Short mmCIF file of C-alpha atoms in Angstrom, two decimals:
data_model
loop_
_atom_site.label_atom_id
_atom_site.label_comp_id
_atom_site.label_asym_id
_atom_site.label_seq_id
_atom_site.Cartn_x
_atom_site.Cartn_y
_atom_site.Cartn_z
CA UNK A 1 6.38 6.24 -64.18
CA UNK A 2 9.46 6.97 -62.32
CA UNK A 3 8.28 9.76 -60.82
CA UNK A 4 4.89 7.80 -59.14
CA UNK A 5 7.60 4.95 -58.10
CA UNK A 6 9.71 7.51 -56.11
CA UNK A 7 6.29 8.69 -54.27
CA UNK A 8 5.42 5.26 -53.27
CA UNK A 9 8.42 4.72 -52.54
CA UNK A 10 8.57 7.54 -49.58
CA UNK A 11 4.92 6.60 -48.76
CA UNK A 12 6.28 3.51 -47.83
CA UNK A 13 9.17 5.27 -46.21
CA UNK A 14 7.32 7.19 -44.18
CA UNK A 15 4.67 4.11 -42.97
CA UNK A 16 8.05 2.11 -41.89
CA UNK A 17 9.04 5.72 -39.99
CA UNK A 18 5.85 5.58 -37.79
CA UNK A 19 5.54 1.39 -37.43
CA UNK A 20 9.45 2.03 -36.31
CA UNK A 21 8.23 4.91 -33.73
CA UNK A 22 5.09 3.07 -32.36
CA UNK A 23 7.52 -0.19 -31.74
CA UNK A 24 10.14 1.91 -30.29
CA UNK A 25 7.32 3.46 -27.89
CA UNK A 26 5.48 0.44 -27.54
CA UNK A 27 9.02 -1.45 -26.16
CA UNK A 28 9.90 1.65 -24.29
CA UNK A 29 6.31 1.53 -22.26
CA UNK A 30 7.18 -2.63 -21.59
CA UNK A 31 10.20 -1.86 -20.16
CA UNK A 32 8.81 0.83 -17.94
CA UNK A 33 5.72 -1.36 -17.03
CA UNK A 34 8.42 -4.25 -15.94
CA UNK A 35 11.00 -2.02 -13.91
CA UNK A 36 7.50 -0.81 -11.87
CA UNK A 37 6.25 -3.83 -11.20
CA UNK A 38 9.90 -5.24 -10.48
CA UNK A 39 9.87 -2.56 -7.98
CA UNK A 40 6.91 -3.02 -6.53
CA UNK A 41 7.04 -6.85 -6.18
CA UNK A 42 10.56 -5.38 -4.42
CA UNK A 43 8.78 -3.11 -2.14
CA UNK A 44 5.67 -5.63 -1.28
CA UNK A 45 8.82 -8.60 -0.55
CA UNK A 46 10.15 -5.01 2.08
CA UNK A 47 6.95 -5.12 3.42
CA UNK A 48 6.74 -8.71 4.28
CA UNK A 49 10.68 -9.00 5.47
CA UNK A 50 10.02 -5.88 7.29
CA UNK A 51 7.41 -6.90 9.03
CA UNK A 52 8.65 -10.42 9.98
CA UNK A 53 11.99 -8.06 11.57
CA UNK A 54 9.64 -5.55 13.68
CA UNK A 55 7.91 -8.83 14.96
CA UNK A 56 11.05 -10.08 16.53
CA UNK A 57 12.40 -6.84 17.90
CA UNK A 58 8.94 -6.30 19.56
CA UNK A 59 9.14 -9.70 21.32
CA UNK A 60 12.20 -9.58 22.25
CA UNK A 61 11.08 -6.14 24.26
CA UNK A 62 8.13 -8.04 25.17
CA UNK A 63 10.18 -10.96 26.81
CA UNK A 64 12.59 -8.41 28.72
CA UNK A 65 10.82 -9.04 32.08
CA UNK A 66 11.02 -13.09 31.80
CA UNK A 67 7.06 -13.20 30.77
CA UNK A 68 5.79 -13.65 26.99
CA UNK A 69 1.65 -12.91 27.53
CA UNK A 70 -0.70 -13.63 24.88
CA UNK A 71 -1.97 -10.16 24.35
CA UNK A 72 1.86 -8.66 23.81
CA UNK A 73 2.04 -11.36 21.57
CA UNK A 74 -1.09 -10.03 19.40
CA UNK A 75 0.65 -6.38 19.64
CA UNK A 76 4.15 -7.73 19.01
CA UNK A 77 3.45 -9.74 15.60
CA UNK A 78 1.75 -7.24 13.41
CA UNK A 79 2.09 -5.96 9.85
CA UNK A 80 0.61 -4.48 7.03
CA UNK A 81 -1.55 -7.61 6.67
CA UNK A 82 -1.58 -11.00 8.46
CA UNK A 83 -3.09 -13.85 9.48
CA UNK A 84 -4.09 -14.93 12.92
CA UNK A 85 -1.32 -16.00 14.71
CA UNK A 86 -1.06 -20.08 16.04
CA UNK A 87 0.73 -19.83 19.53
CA UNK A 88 2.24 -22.81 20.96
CA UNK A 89 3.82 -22.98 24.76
CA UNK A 90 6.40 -25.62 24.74
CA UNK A 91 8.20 -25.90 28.63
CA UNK A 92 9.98 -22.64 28.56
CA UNK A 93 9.82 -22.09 24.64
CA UNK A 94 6.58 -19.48 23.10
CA UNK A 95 6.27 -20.95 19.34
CA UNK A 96 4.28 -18.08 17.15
CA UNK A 97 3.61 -18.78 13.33
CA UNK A 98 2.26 -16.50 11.45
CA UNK A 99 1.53 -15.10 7.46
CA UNK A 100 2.48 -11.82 6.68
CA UNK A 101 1.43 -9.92 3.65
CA UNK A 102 3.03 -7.18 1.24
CA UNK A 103 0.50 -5.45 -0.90
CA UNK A 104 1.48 -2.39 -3.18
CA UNK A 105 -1.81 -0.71 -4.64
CA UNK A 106 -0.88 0.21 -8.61
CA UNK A 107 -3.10 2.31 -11.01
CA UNK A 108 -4.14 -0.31 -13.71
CA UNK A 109 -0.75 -1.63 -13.76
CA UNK A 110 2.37 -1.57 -11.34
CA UNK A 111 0.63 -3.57 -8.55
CA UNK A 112 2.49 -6.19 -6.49
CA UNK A 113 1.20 -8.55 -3.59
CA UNK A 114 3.77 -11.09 -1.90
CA UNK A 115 3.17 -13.27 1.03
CA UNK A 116 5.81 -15.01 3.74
CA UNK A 117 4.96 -17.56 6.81
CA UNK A 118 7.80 -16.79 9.71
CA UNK A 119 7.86 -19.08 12.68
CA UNK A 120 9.39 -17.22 15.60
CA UNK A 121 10.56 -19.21 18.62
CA UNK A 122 10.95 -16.97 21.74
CA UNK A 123 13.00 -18.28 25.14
CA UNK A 124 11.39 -15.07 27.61
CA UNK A 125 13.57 -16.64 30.61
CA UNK A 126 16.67 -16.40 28.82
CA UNK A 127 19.16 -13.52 29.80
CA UNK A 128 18.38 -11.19 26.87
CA UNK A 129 15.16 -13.11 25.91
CA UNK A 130 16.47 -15.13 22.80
CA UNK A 131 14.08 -15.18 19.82
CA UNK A 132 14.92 -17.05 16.69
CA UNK A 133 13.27 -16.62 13.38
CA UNK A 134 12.75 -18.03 9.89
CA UNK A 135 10.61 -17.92 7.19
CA UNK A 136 8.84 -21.28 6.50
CA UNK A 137 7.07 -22.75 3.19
CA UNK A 138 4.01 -21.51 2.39
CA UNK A 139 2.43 -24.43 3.09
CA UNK A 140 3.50 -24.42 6.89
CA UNK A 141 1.10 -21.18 7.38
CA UNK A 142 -2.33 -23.05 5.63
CA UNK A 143 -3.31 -23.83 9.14
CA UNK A 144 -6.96 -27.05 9.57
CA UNK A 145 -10.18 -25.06 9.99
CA UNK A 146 -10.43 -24.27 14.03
CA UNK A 147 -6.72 -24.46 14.54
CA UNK A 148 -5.45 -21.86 15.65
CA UNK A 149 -8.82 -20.52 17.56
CA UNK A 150 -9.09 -17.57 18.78
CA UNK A 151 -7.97 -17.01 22.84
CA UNK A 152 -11.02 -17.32 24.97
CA UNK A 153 -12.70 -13.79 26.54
CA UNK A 154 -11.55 -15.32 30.46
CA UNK A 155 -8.19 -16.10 29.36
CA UNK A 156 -7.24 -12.70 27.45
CA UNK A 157 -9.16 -11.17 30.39
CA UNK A 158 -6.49 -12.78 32.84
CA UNK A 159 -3.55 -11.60 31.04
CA UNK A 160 -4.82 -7.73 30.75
CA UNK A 161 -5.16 -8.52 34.63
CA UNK A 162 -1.07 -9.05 34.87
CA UNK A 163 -0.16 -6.49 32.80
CA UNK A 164 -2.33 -4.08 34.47
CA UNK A 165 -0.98 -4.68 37.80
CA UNK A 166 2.87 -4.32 35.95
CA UNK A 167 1.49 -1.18 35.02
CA UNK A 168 -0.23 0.14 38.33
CA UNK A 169 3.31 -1.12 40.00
CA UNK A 170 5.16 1.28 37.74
CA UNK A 171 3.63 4.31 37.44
CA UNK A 172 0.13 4.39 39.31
CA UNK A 173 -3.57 4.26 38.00
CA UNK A 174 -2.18 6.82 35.29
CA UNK A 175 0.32 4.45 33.97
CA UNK A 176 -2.86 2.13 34.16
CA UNK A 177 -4.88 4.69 31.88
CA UNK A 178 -2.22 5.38 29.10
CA UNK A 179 -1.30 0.81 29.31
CA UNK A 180 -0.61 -0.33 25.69
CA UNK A 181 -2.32 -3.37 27.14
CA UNK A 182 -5.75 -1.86 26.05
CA UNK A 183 -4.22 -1.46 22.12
CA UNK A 184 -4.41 -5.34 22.19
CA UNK A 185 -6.37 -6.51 19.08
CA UNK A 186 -9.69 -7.92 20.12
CA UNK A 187 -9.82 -5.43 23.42
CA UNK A 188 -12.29 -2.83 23.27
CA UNK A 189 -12.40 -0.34 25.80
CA UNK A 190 -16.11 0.97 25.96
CA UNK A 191 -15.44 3.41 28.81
CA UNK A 192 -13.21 4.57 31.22
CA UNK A 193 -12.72 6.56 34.74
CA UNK A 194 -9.69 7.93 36.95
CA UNK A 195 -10.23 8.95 39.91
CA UNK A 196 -9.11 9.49 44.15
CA UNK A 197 -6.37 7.12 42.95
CA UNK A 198 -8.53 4.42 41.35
CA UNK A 199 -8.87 3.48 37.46
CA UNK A 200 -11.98 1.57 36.26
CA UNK A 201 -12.37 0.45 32.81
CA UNK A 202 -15.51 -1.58 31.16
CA UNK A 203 -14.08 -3.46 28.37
CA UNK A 204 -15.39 -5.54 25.64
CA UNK A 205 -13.18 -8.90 24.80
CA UNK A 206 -13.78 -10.81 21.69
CA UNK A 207 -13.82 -15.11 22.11
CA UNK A 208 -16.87 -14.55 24.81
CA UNK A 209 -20.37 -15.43 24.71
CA UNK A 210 -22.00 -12.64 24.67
CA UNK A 211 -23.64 -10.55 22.02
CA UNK A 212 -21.25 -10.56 18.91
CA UNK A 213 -19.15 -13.04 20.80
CA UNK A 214 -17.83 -10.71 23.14
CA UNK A 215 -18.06 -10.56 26.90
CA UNK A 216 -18.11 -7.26 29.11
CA UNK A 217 -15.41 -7.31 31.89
CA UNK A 218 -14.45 -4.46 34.42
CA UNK A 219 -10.45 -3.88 35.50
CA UNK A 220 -10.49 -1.86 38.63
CA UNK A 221 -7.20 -0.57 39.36
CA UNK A 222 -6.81 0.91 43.48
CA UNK A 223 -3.39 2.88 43.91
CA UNK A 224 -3.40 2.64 47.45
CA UNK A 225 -3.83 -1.26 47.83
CA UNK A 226 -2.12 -1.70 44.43
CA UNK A 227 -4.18 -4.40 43.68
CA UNK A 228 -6.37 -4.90 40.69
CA UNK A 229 -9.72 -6.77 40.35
CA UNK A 230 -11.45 -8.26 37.43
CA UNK A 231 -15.13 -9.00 37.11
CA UNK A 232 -17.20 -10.42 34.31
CA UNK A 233 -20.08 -8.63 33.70
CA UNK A 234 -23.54 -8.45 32.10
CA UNK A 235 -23.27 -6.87 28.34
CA UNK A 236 -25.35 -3.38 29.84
CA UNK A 237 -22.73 -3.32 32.98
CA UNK A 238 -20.11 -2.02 29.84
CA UNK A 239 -22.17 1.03 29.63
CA UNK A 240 -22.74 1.32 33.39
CA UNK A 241 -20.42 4.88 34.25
CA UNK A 242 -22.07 6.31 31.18
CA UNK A 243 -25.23 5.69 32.73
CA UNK A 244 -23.82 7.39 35.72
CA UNK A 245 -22.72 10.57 34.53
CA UNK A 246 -25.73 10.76 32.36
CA UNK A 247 -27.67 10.75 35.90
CA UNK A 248 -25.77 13.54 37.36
CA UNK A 249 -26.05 15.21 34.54
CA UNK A 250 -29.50 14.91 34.33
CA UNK A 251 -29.66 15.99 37.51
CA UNK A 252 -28.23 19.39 37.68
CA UNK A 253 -30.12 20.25 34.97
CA UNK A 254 -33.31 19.25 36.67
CA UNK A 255 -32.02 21.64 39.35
CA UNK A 256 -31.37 24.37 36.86
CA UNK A 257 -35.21 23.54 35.07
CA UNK A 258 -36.98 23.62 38.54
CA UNK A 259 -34.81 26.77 39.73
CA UNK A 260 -36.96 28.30 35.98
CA UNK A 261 -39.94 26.57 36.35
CA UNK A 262 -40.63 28.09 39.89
CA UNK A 263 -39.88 31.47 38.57
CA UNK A 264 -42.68 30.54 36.05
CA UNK A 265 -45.07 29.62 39.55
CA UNK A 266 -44.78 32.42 41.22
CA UNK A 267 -45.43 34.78 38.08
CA UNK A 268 -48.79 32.72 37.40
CA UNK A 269 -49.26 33.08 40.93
CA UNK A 270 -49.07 37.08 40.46
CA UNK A 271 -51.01 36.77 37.38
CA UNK A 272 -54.21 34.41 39.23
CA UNK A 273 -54.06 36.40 42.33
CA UNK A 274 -57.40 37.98 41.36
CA UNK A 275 -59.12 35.12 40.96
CA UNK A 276 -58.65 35.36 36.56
CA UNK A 277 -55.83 34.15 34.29
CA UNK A 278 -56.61 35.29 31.13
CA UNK A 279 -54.84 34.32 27.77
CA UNK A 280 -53.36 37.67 27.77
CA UNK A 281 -51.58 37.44 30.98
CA UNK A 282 -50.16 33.78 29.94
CA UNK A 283 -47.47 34.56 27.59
CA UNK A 284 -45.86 37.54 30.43
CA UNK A 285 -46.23 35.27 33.47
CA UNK A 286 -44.61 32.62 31.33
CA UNK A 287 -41.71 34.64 30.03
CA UNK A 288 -38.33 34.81 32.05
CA UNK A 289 -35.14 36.63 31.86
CA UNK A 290 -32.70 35.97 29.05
CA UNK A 291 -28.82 36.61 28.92
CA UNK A 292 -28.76 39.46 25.45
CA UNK A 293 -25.79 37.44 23.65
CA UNK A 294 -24.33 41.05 23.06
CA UNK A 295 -24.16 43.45 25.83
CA UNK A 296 -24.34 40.24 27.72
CA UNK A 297 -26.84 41.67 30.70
CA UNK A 298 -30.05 40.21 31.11
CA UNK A 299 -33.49 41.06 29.43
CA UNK A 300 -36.77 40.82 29.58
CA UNK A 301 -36.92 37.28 27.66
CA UNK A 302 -39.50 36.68 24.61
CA UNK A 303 -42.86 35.56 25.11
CA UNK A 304 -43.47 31.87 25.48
CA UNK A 305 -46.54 30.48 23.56
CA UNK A 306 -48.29 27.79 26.49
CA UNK A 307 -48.13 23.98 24.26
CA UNK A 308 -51.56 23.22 25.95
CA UNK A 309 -54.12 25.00 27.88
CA UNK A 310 -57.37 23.35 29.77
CA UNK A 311 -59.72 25.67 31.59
CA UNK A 312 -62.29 25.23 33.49
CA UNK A 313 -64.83 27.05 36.13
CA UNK A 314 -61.91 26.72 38.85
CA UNK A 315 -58.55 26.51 37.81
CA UNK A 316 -56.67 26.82 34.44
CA UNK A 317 -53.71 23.85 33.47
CA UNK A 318 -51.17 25.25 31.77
CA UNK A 319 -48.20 22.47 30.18
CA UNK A 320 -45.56 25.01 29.08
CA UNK A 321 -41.86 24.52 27.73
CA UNK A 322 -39.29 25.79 30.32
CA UNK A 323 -35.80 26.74 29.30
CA UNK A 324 -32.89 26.64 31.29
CA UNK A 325 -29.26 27.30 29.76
CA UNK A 326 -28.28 23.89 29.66
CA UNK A 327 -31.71 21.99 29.23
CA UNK A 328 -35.54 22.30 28.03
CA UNK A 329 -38.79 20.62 29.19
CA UNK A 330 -42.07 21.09 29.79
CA UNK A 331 -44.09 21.24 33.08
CA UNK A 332 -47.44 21.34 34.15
CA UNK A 333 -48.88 24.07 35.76
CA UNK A 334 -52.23 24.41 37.96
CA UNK A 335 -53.81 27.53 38.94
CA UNK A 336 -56.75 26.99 41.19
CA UNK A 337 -58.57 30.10 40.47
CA UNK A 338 -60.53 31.06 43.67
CA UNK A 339 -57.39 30.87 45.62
CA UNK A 340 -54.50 31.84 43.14
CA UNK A 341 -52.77 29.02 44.23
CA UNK A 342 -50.00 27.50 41.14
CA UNK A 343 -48.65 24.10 41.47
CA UNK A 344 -46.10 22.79 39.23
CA UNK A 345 -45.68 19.24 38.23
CA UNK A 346 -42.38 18.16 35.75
CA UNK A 347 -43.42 15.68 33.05
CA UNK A 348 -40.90 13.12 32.63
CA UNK A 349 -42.89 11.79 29.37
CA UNK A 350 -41.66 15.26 27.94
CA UNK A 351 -44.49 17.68 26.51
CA UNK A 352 -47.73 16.16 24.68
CA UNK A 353 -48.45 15.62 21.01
CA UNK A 354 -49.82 19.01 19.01
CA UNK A 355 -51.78 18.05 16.10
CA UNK A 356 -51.46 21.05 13.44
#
C-alpha cells in the first residue's frame, strides 16, 4: 500500500510540474502580448504626434513668402491617415483643423490604432510666418455633414494659377513642369507638353461638374511673356495633345504604308502588263523587301497571301495587308486588265471580315 501511495504521489507531482510550466508559459506569452501592444499603441500615438509636427514645419515653409494657398495647405497637412481638412480665413489668421490617424498593422495580435484632432493657426504675414498648434478633444474634429466641403474645381484652379506663375518666375516653364503644385491632392494631371519655351498641362480638378465631379482645365505657361493662362475646358479637351501626337503619328506611318503600298503598285503593274494577273503571280508582286534580323541586309521578303480577291472579265481587285516597320494595313488594289493599269486605294475601315 505504501508503495502505490508513493506512485500517486509523484503522478500528482508530476501533473502540478506541467500545470506549473503551462502557467509559467501561459503568463510569460501575456506579458509579451502586453509589452507589443504597449509598443505599438506607442508607435501608432508617434505616428499621430509625428504627423501633427511635419504639418506645422510644412506650413511654416509654405507661409515663407507671406501667402498660405489652399492647395499647399492640402500638401502641407498630411499623414499616414486623415481626415479632410476644415480651413477657415480669419483677417490675416489661416485656421486648419484636422484628424490624424496612427495605425500599426499586427498579426492576430499586437495591433494598435490611435487618433488626434490638431488645430493649427498660421499668421503667413508674420516675419517668420508664426504657426501655433494644439491638439484638441476629439470631439472638436466630428465636423456637421457638408462642413467642411470640399474647395470648388474654379477656386483650386485659381490657386494652381498663382503658384504656377511663382514657379515660371523662378525657374522657367521647367520649374513649371517639375511644380509640387501638381502633387496637390485632388489635381490630376492627364497630360502634359514643354516646348519653344511654353508648358501646357490638361488637368483634371475634383469639386467640378463634370463627369465624376471633376472639371478639365488647361495651365499654359509662356516663358517669354511670363504669363500664365487658365481655361476651363470640355471633359475630351483633357485628352486633346494626346489626340495630337496620335495624329502625327498616324501620319508618318501613313507615309511609311503608302511609301510600301506603291512598291506593291508598281509590281502588280509589272505583273498585269500583259493583259493577265494570275493567282500565281499575286503572292511575288505582293511580296517586298525585308530587313534579315541577322546579317541585317535586306531580302527578298516572304510571300503575302492577298485577304480578298474579286475578278472579273477586266480587271482583278486585290485588298492585301501592307507592312511597313512601324505600322500594318490593308489597301485595295485595281488592275484594269486591258491596260495594266494598278490603282491603290487605303481603307481606313481596316481590312474586311474572312469567314473560315
Amino acid at each position: 500500500m505504501a508503495g502505490r501511495g508513493g506512485r500517486a504521489g509523484c503522478l500528482i507531482n508530476g501533473c502540478l510540474g506541467v500545470l506549473m510550466l503551462a502557467l509559467v508559459i501561459v503568463v510569460g506569452v501575456m506579458v509579451s502580448v502586453w509589452n507589443t501592444g504597449r509598443e505599438a499603441r506607442a508607435e501608432a500615438r508617434d505616428q499621430v504626434t509625428g504627423a501633427a509636427r511635419g504639418a506645422r514645419d510644412r506650413l511654416a515653409k509654405a507661409a515663407a513668402d507671406g501667402v498660405l494657398l489652399d492647395t499647399e495647405i492640402q500638401r502641407a497637412v498630411v499623414g499616414v491617415e486623415k481626415s479632410t481638412e476644415s480651413i477657415e480665413r480669419r483677417g490675416g489668421q489661416v485656421t486648419i483643423t484636422t484628424r490624424f490617424v496612427g495605425v500599426v498593422p499586427g498579426m492576430l495580435i499586437g495591433g494598435a490604432h490611435d487618433e488626434g484632432c490638431y488645430r493649427f493657426e498660421v499668421v503667413p504675414a508674420a516675419n517668420p510666418p508664426k504657426v501655433e498648434v494644439r491638439e484638441l478633444p476629439y470631439e472638436a474634429c466630428s465636423f456637421p455633414p457638408g462642413k467642411p466641403s470640399p474647395p470648388r474645381a474654379a477656386d483650386v484652379a485659381d490657386d494652381i494659377a498663382v503658384e504656377v506663375r511663382t514657379a515660371l518666375a523662378d525657374g522657367g516653364v521647367e520649374r513649371v513642369r517639375t511644380a509640387e503644385v501638381w502633387k496637390t491632392r485632388g489635381v490630376e494631371v492627364q497630360e502634359t507638353e514643354t516646348s519653344g519655351g511654353e508648358h501646357v498641362a490638361h488637368v483634371w480638378l475634383r469639386g467640378g461638374t463634370g463627369p465624376g465631379g471633376r472639371d478639365c482645365y488647361e495651365f499654359r505657361a509662356r516663358e517669354d511673356s511670363g504669363t500664365v493662362d487658365v481655361k476651363r475646358l470640355k471633359p475630351d479637351g483633357c485628352y486633346r495633345l494626346e489626340r495630337e501626337r496620335y495624329a502625327v503619328e498616324e501620319k508618318a506611318h501613313r507615309a511609311e504604308l503608302d511609301k510600301s503600298a506603291r512598291k506593291i503598285e508598281r509590281q502588280l503593274e509589272k505583273a498585269a502588263a500583259d493583259g493577265r494577273l494570275t493567282d500565281a503571280e499575286l503572292p511575288r508582286a505582293l511580296s517586298l523587301p525585308a530587313k534579315d534580323d541577322m546579317s541585317g541586309e535586306w531580302v527578298t521578303g516572304p510571300d503575302v497571301a492577298p485577304e480578298k480577291v474579286e475578278r472579273s472579265s477586266t480587271a482583278v481587285v486585290v485588298v492585301a495587308r501592307v507592312t511597313a516597320p512601324n505600322a500594318s494595313w490593308c489597301y485595295e488594289f485595281r488592275a484594269r486588265l486591258p491596260t495594266g493599269a494598278v490603282t491603290r486605294h487605303y481603307l481606313s475601315d481596316g481590312c474586311p471580315f474572312q469567314p473560315q
